[in-house]
PDB file of N, CA and C in Angstrom:
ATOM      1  N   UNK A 940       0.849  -1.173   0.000  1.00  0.00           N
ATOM      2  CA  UNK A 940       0.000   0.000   0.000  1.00  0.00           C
ATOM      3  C   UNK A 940       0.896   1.238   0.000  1.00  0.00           C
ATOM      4  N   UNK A 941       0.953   2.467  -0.973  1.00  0.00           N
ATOM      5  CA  UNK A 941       1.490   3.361  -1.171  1.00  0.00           C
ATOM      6  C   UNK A 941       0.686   4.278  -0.485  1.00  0.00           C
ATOM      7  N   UNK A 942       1.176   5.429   0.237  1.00  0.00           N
ATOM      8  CA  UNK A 942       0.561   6.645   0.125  1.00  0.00           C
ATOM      9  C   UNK A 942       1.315   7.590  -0.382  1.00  0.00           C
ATOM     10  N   UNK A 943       0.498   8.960  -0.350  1.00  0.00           N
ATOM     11  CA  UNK A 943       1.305   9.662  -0.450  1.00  0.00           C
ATOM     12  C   UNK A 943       0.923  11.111   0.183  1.00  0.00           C
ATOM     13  N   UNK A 944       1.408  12.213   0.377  1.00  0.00           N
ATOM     14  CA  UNK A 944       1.417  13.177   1.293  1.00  0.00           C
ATOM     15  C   UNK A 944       1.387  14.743   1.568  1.00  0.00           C
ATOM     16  N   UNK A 945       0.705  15.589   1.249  1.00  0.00           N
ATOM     17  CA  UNK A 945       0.206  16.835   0.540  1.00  0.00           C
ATOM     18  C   UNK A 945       0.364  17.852   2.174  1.00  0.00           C
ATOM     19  N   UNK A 946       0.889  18.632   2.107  1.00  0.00           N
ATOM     20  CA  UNK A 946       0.723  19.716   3.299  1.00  0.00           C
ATOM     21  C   UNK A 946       0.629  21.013   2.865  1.00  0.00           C
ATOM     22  N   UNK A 947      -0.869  21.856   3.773  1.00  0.00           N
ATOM     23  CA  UNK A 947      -1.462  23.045   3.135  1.00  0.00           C
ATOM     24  C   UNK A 947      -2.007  23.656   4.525  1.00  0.00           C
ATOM     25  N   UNK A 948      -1.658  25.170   4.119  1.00  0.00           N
ATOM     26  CA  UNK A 948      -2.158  25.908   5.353  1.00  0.00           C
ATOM     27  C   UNK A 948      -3.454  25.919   5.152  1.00  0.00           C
ATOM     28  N   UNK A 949      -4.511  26.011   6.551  1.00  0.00           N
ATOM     29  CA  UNK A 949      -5.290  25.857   6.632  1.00  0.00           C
ATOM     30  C   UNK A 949      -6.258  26.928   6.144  1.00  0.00           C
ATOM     31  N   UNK A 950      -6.150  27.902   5.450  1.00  0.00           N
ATOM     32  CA  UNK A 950      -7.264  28.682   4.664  1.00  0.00           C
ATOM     33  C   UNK A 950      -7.034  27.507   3.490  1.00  0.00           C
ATOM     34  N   UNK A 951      -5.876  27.293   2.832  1.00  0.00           N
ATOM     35  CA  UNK A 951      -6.337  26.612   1.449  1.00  0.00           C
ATOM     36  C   UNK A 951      -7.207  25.067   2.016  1.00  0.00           C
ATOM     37  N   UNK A 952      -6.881  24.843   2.871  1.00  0.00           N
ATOM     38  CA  UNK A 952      -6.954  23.332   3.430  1.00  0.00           C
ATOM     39  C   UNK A 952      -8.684  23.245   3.285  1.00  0.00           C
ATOM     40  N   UNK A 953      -9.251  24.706   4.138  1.00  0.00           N
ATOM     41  CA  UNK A 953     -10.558  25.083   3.964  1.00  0.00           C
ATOM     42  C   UNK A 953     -11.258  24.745   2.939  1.00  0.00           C
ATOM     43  N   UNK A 954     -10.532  26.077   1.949  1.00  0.00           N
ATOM     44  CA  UNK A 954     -11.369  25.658   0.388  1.00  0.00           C
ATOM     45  C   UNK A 954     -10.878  24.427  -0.084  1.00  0.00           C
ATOM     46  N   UNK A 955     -10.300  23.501   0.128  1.00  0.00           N
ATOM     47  CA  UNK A 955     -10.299  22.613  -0.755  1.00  0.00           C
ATOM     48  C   UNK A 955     -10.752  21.414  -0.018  1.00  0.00           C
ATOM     49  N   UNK A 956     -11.165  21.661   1.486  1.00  0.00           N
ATOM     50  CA  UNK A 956     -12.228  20.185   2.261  1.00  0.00           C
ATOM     51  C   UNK A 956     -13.054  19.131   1.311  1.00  0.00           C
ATOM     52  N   UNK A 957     -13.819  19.041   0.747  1.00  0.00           N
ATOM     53  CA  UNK A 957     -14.296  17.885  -0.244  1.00  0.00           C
ATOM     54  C   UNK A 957     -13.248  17.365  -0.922  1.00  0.00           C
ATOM     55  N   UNK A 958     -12.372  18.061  -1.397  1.00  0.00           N
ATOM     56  CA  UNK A 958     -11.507  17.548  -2.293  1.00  0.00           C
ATOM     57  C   UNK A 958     -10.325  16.497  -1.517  1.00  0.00           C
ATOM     58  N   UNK A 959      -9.931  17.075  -0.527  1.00  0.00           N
ATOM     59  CA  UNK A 959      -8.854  16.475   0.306  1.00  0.00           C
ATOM     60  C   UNK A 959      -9.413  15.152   1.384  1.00  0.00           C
ATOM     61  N   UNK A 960     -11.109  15.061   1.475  1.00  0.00           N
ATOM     62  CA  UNK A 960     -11.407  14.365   2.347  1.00  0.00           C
ATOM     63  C   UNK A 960     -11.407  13.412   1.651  1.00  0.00           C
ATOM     64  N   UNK A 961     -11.869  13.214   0.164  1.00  0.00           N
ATOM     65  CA  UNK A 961     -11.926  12.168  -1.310  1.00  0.00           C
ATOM     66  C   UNK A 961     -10.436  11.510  -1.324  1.00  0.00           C
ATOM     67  N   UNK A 962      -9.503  12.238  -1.279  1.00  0.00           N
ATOM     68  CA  UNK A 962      -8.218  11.670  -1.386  1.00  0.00           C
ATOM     69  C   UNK A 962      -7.736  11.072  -0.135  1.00  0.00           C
ATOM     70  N   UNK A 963      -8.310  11.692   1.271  1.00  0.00           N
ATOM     71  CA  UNK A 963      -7.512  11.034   2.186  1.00  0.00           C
ATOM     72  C   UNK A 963      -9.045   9.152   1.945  1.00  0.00           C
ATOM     73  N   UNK A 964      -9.571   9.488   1.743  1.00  0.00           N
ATOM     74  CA  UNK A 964     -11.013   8.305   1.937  1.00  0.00           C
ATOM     75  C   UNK A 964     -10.239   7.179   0.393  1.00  0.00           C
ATOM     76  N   UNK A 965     -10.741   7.781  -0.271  1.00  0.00           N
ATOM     77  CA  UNK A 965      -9.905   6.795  -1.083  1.00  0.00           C
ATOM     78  C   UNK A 965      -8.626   6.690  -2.044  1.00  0.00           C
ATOM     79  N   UNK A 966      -8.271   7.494  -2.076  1.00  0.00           N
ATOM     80  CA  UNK A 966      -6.591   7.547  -2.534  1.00  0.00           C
ATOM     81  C   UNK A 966      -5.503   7.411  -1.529  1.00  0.00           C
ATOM     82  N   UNK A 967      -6.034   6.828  -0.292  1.00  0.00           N
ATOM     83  CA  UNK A 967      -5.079   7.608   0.922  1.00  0.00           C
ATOM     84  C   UNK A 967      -3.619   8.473   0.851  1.00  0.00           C
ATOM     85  N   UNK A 968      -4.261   9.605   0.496  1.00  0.00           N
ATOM     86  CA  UNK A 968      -3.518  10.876   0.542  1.00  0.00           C
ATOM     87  C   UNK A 968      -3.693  11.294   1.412  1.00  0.00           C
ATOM     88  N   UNK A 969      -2.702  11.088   2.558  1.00  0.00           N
ATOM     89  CA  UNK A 969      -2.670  12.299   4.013  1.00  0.00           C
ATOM     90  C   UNK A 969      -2.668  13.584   3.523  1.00  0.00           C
ATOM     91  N   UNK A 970      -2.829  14.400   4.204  1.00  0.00           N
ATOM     92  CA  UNK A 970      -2.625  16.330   3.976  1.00  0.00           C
ATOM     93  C   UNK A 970      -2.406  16.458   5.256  1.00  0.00           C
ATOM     94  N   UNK A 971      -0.970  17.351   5.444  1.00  0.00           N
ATOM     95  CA  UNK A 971      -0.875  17.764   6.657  1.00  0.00           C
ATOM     96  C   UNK A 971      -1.499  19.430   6.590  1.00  0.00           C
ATOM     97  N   UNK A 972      -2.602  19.392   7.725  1.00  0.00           N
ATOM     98  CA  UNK A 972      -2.852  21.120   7.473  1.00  0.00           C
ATOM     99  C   UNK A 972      -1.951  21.929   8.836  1.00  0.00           C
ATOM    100  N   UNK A 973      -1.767  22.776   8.161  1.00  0.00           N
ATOM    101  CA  UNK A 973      -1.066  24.036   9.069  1.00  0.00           C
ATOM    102  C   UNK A 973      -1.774  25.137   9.758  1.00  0.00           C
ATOM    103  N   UNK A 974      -1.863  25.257  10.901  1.00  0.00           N
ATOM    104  CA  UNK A 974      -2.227  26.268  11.574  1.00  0.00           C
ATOM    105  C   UNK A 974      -1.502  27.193  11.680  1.00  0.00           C
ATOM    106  N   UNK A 975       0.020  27.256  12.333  1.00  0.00           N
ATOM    107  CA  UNK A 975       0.773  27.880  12.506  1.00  0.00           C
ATOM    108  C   UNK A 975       2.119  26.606  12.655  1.00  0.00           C
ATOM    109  N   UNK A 976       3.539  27.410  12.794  1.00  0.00           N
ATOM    110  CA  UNK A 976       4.603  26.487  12.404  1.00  0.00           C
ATOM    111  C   UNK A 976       4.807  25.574  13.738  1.00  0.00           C
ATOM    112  N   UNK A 977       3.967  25.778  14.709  1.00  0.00           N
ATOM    113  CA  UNK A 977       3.946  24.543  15.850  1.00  0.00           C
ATOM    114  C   UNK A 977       2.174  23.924  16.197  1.00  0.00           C
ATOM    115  N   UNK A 978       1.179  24.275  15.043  1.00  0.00           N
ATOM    116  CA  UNK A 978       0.079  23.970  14.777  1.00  0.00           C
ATOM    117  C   UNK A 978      -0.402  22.495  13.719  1.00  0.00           C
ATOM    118  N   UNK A 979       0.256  21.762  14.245  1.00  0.00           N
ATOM    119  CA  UNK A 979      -0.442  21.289  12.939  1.00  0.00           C
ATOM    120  C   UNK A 979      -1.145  19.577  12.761  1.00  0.00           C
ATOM    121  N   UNK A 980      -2.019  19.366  12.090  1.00  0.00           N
ATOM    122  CA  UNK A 980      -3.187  18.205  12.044  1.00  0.00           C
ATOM    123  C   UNK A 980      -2.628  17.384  10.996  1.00  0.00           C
ATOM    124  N   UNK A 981      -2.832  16.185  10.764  1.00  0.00           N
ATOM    125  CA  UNK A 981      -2.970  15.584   9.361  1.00  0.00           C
ATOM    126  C   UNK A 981      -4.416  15.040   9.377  1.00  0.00           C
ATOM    127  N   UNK A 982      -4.640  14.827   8.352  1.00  0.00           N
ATOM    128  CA  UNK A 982      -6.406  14.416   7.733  1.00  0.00           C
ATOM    129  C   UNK A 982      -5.488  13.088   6.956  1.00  0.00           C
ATOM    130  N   UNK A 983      -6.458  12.054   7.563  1.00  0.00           N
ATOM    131  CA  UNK A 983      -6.108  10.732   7.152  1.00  0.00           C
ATOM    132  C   UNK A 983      -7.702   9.988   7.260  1.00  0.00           C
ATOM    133  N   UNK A 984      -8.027   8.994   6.370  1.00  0.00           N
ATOM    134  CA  UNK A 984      -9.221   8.368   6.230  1.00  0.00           C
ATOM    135  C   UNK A 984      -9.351   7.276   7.556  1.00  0.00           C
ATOM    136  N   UNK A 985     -11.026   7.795   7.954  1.00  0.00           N
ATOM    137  CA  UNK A 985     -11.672   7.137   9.020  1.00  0.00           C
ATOM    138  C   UNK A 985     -10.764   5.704   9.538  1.00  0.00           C
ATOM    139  N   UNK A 986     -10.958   4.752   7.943  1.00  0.00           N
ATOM    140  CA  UNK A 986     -10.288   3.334   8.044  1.00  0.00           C
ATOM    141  C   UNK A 986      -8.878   3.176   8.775  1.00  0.00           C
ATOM    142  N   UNK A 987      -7.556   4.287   7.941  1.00  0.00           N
ATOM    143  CA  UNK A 987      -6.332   4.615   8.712  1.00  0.00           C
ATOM    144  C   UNK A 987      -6.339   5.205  10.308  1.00  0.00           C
ATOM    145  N   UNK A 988      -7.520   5.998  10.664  1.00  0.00           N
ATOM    146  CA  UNK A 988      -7.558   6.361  11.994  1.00  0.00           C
ATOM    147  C   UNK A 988      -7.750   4.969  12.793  1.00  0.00           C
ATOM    148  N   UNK A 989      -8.773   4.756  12.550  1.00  0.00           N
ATOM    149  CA  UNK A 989      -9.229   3.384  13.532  1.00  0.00           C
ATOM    150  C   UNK A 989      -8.002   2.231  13.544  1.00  0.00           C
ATOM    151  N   UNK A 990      -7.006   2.119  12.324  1.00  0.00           N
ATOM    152  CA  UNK A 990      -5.825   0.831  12.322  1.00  0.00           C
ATOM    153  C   UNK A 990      -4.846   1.548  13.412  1.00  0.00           C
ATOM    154  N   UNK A 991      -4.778   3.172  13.341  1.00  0.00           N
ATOM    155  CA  UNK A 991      -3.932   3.626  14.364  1.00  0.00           C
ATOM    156  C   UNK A 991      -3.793   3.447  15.851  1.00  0.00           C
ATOM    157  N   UNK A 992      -5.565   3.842  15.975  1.00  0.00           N
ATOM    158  CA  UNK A 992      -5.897   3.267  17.259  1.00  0.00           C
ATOM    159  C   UNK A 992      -5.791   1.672  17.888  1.00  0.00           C
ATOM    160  N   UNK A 993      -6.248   0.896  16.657  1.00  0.00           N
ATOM    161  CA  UNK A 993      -5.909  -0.442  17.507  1.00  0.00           C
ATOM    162  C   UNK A 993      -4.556  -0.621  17.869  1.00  0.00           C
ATOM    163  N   UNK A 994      -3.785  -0.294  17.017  1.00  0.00           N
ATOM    164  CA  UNK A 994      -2.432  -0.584  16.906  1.00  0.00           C
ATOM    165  C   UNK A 994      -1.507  -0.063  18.114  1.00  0.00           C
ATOM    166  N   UNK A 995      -2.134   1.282  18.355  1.00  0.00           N
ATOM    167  CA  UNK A 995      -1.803   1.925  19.549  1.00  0.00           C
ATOM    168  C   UNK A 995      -2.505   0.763  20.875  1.00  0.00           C
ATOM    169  N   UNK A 996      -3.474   0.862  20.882  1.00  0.00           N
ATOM    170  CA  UNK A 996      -3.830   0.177  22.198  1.00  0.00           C
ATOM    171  C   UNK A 996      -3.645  -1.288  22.037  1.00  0.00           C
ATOM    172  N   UNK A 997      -3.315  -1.997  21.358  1.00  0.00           N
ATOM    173  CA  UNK A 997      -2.236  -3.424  20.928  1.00  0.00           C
ATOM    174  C   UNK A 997      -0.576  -3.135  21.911  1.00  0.00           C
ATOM    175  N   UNK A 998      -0.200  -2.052  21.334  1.00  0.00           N
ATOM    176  CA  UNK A 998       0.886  -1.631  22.288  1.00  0.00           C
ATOM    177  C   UNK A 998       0.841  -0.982  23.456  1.00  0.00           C
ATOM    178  N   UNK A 999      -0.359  -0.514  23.725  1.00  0.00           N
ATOM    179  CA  UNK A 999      -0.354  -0.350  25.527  1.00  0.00           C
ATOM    180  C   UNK A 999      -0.322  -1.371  25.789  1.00  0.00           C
ATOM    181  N   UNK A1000      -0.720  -1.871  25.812  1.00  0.00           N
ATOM    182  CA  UNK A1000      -1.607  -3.167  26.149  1.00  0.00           C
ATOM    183  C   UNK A1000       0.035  -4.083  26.840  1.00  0.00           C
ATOM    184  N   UNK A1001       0.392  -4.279  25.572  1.00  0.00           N
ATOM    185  CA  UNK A1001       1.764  -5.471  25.835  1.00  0.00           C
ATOM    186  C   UNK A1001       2.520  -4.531  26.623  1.00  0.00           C
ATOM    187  N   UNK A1002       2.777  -3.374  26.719  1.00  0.00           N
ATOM    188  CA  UNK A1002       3.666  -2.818  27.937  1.00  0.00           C
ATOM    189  C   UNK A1002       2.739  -2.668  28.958  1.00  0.00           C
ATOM    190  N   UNK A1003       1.564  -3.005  29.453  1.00  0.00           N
ATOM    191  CA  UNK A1003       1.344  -2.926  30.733  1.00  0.00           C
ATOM    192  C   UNK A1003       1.336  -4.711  30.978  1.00  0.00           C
ATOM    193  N   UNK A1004       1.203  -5.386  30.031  1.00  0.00           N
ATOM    194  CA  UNK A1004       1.821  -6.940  30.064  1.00  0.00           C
ATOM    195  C   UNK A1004       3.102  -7.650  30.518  1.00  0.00           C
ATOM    196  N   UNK A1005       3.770  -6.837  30.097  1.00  0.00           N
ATOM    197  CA  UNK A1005       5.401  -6.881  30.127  1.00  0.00           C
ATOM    198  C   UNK A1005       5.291  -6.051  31.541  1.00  0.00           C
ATOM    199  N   UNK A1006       4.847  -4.573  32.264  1.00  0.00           N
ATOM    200  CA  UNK A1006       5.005  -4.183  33.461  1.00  0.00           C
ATOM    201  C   UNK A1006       4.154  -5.096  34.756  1.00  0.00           C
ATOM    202  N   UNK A1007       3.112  -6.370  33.944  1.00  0.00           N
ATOM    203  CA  UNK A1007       2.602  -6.879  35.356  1.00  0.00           C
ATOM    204  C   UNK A1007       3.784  -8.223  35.181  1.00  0.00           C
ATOM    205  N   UNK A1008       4.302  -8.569  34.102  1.00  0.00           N
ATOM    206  CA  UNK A1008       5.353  -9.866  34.245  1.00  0.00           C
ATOM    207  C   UNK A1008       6.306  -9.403  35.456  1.00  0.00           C
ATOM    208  N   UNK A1009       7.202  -8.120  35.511  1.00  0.00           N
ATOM    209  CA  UNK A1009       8.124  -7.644  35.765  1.00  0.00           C
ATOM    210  C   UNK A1009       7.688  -7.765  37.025  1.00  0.00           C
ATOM    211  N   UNK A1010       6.228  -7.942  37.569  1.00  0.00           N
ATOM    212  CA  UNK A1010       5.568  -7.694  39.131  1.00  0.00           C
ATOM    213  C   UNK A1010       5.868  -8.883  38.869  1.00  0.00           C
ATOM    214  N   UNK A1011       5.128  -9.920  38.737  1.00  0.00           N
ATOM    215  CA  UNK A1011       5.825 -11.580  38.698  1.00  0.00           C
ATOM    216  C   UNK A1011       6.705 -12.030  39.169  1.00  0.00           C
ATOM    217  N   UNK A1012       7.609 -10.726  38.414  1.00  0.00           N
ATOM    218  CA  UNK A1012       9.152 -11.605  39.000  1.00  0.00           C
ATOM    219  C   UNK A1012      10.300 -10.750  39.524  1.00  0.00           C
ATOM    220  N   UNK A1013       9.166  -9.821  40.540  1.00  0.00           N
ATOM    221  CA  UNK A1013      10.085  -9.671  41.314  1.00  0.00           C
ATOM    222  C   UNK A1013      10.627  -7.760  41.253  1.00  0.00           C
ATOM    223  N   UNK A1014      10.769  -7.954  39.640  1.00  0.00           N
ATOM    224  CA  UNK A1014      11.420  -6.784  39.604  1.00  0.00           C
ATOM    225  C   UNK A1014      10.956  -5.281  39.127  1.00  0.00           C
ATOM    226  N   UNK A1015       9.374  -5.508  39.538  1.00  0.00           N
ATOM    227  CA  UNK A1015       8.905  -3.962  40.188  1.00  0.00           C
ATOM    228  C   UNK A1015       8.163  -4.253  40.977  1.00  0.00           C
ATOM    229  N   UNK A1016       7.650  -3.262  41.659  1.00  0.00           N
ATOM    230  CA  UNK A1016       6.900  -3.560  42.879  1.00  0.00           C
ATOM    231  C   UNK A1016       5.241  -3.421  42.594  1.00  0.00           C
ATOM    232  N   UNK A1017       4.339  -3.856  43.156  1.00  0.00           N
ATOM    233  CA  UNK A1017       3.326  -4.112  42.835  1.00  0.00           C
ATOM    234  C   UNK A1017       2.581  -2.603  43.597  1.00  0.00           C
ATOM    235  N   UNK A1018       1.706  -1.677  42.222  1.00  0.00           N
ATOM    236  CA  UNK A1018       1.368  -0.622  42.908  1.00  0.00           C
ATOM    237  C   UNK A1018      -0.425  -0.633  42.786  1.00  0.00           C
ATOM    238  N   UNK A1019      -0.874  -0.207  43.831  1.00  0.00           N
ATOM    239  CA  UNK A1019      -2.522  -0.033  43.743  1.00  0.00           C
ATOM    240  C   UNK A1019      -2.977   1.160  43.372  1.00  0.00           C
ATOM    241  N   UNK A1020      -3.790   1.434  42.743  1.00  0.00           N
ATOM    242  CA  UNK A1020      -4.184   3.076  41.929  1.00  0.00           C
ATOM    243  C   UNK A1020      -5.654   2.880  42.781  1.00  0.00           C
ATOM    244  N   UNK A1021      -5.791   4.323  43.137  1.00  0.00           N
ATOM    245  CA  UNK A1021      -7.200   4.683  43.344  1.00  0.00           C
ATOM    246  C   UNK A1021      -8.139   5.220  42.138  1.00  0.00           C
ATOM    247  N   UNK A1022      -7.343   5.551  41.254  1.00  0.00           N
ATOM    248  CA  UNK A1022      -8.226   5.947  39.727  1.00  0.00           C
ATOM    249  C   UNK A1022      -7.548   5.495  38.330  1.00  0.00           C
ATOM    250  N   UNK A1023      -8.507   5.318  37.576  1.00  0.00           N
ATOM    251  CA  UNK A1023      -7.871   5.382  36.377  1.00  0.00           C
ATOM    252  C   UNK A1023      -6.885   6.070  35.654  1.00  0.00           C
ATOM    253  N   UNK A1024      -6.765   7.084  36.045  1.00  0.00           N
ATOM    254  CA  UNK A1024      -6.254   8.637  35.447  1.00  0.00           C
ATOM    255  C   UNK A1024      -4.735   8.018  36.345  1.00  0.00           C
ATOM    256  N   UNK A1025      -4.704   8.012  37.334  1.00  0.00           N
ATOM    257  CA  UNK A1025      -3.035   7.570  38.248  1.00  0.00           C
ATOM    258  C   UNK A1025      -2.739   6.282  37.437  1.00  0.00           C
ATOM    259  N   UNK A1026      -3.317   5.999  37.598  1.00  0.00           N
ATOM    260  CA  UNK A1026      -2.634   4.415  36.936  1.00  0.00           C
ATOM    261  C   UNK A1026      -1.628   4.252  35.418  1.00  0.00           C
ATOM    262  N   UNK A1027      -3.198   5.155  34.541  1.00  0.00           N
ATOM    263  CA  UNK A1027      -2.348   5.438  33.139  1.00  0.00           C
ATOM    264  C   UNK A1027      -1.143   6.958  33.128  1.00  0.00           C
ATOM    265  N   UNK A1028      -1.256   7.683  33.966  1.00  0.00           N
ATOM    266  CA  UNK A1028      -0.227   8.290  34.159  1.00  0.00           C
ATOM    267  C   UNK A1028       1.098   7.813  34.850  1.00  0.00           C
ATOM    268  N   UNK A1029       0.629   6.709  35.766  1.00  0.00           N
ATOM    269  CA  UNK A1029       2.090   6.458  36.274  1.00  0.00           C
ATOM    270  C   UNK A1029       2.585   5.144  35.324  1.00  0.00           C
ATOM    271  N   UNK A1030       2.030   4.426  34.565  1.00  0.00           N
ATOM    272  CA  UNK A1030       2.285   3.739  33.154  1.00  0.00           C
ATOM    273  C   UNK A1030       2.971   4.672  31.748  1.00  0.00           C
ATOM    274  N   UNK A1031       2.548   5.691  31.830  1.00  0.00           N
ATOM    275  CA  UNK A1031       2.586   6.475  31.044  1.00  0.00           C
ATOM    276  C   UNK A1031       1.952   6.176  29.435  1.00  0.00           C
ATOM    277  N   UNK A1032       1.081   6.125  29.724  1.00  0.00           N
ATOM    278  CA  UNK A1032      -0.218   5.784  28.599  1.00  0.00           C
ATOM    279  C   UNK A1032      -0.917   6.576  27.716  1.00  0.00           C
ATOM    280  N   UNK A1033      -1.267   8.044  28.854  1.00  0.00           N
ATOM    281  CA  UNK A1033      -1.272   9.368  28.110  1.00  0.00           C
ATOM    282  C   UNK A1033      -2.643   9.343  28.501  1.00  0.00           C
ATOM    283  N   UNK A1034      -3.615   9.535  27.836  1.00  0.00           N
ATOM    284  CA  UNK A1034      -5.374   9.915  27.771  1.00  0.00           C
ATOM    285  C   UNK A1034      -6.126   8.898  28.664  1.00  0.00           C
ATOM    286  N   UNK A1035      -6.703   9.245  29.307  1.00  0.00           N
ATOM    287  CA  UNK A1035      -7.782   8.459  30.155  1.00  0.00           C
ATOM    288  C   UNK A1035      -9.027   8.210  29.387  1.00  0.00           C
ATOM    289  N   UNK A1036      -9.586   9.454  28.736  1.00  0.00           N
ATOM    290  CA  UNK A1036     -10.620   9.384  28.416  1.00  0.00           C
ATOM    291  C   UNK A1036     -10.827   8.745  27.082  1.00  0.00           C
ATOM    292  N   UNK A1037     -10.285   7.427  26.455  1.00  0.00           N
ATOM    293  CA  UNK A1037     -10.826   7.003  25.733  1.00  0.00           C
ATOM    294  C   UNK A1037     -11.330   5.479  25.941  1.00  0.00           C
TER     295      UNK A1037
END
């Protein structure tokens, strides 16, 4: 699977929304849009979002696997969280809320 990769500040990004949502949906053509030079989004199709996400939480997943082995055996210590939010922060997981 090829893609390929278009980046546009976000007034053009604007006018050209139908056009760029067609290419990221079925040509998968990312577009990175620009807000400003520490602003910025890519537009990638629904299908590529959702493979990101599993893929991401496939790999939480095995490092909090690999951090309860390490309780197993010895070589971390076994910690109790009162919330969700401590737990994936002291894992370092990032977002609670999904």
């Amino acid at each position: 699977m090829t893609t390929t990769h278009d980046s546009l500040g976000i007034s053009e990004a604007r006018s050209q929304l139908g056009t760029l949502v067609a290419r990221a949906v079925h040509g998968r053509r990312h577009t990175t849009i620009s807000r400003s030079t520490t602003e910025r989004a890519v537009l990638i199709s629904e299908e590529e979002f959702e493979e990101y996400v599993r893929l991401k939480r496939e790999r939480e997943a095995a490092e909090v696997r690999a951090k309860m082995d390490a309780v197993a055996r010895g070589e971390r210590e076994m910690t109790i969280y009162t919330s969700r939010e401590q737990g994936y922060a002291d894992l370092g997981l990032g977002d609670v809320t999904r």
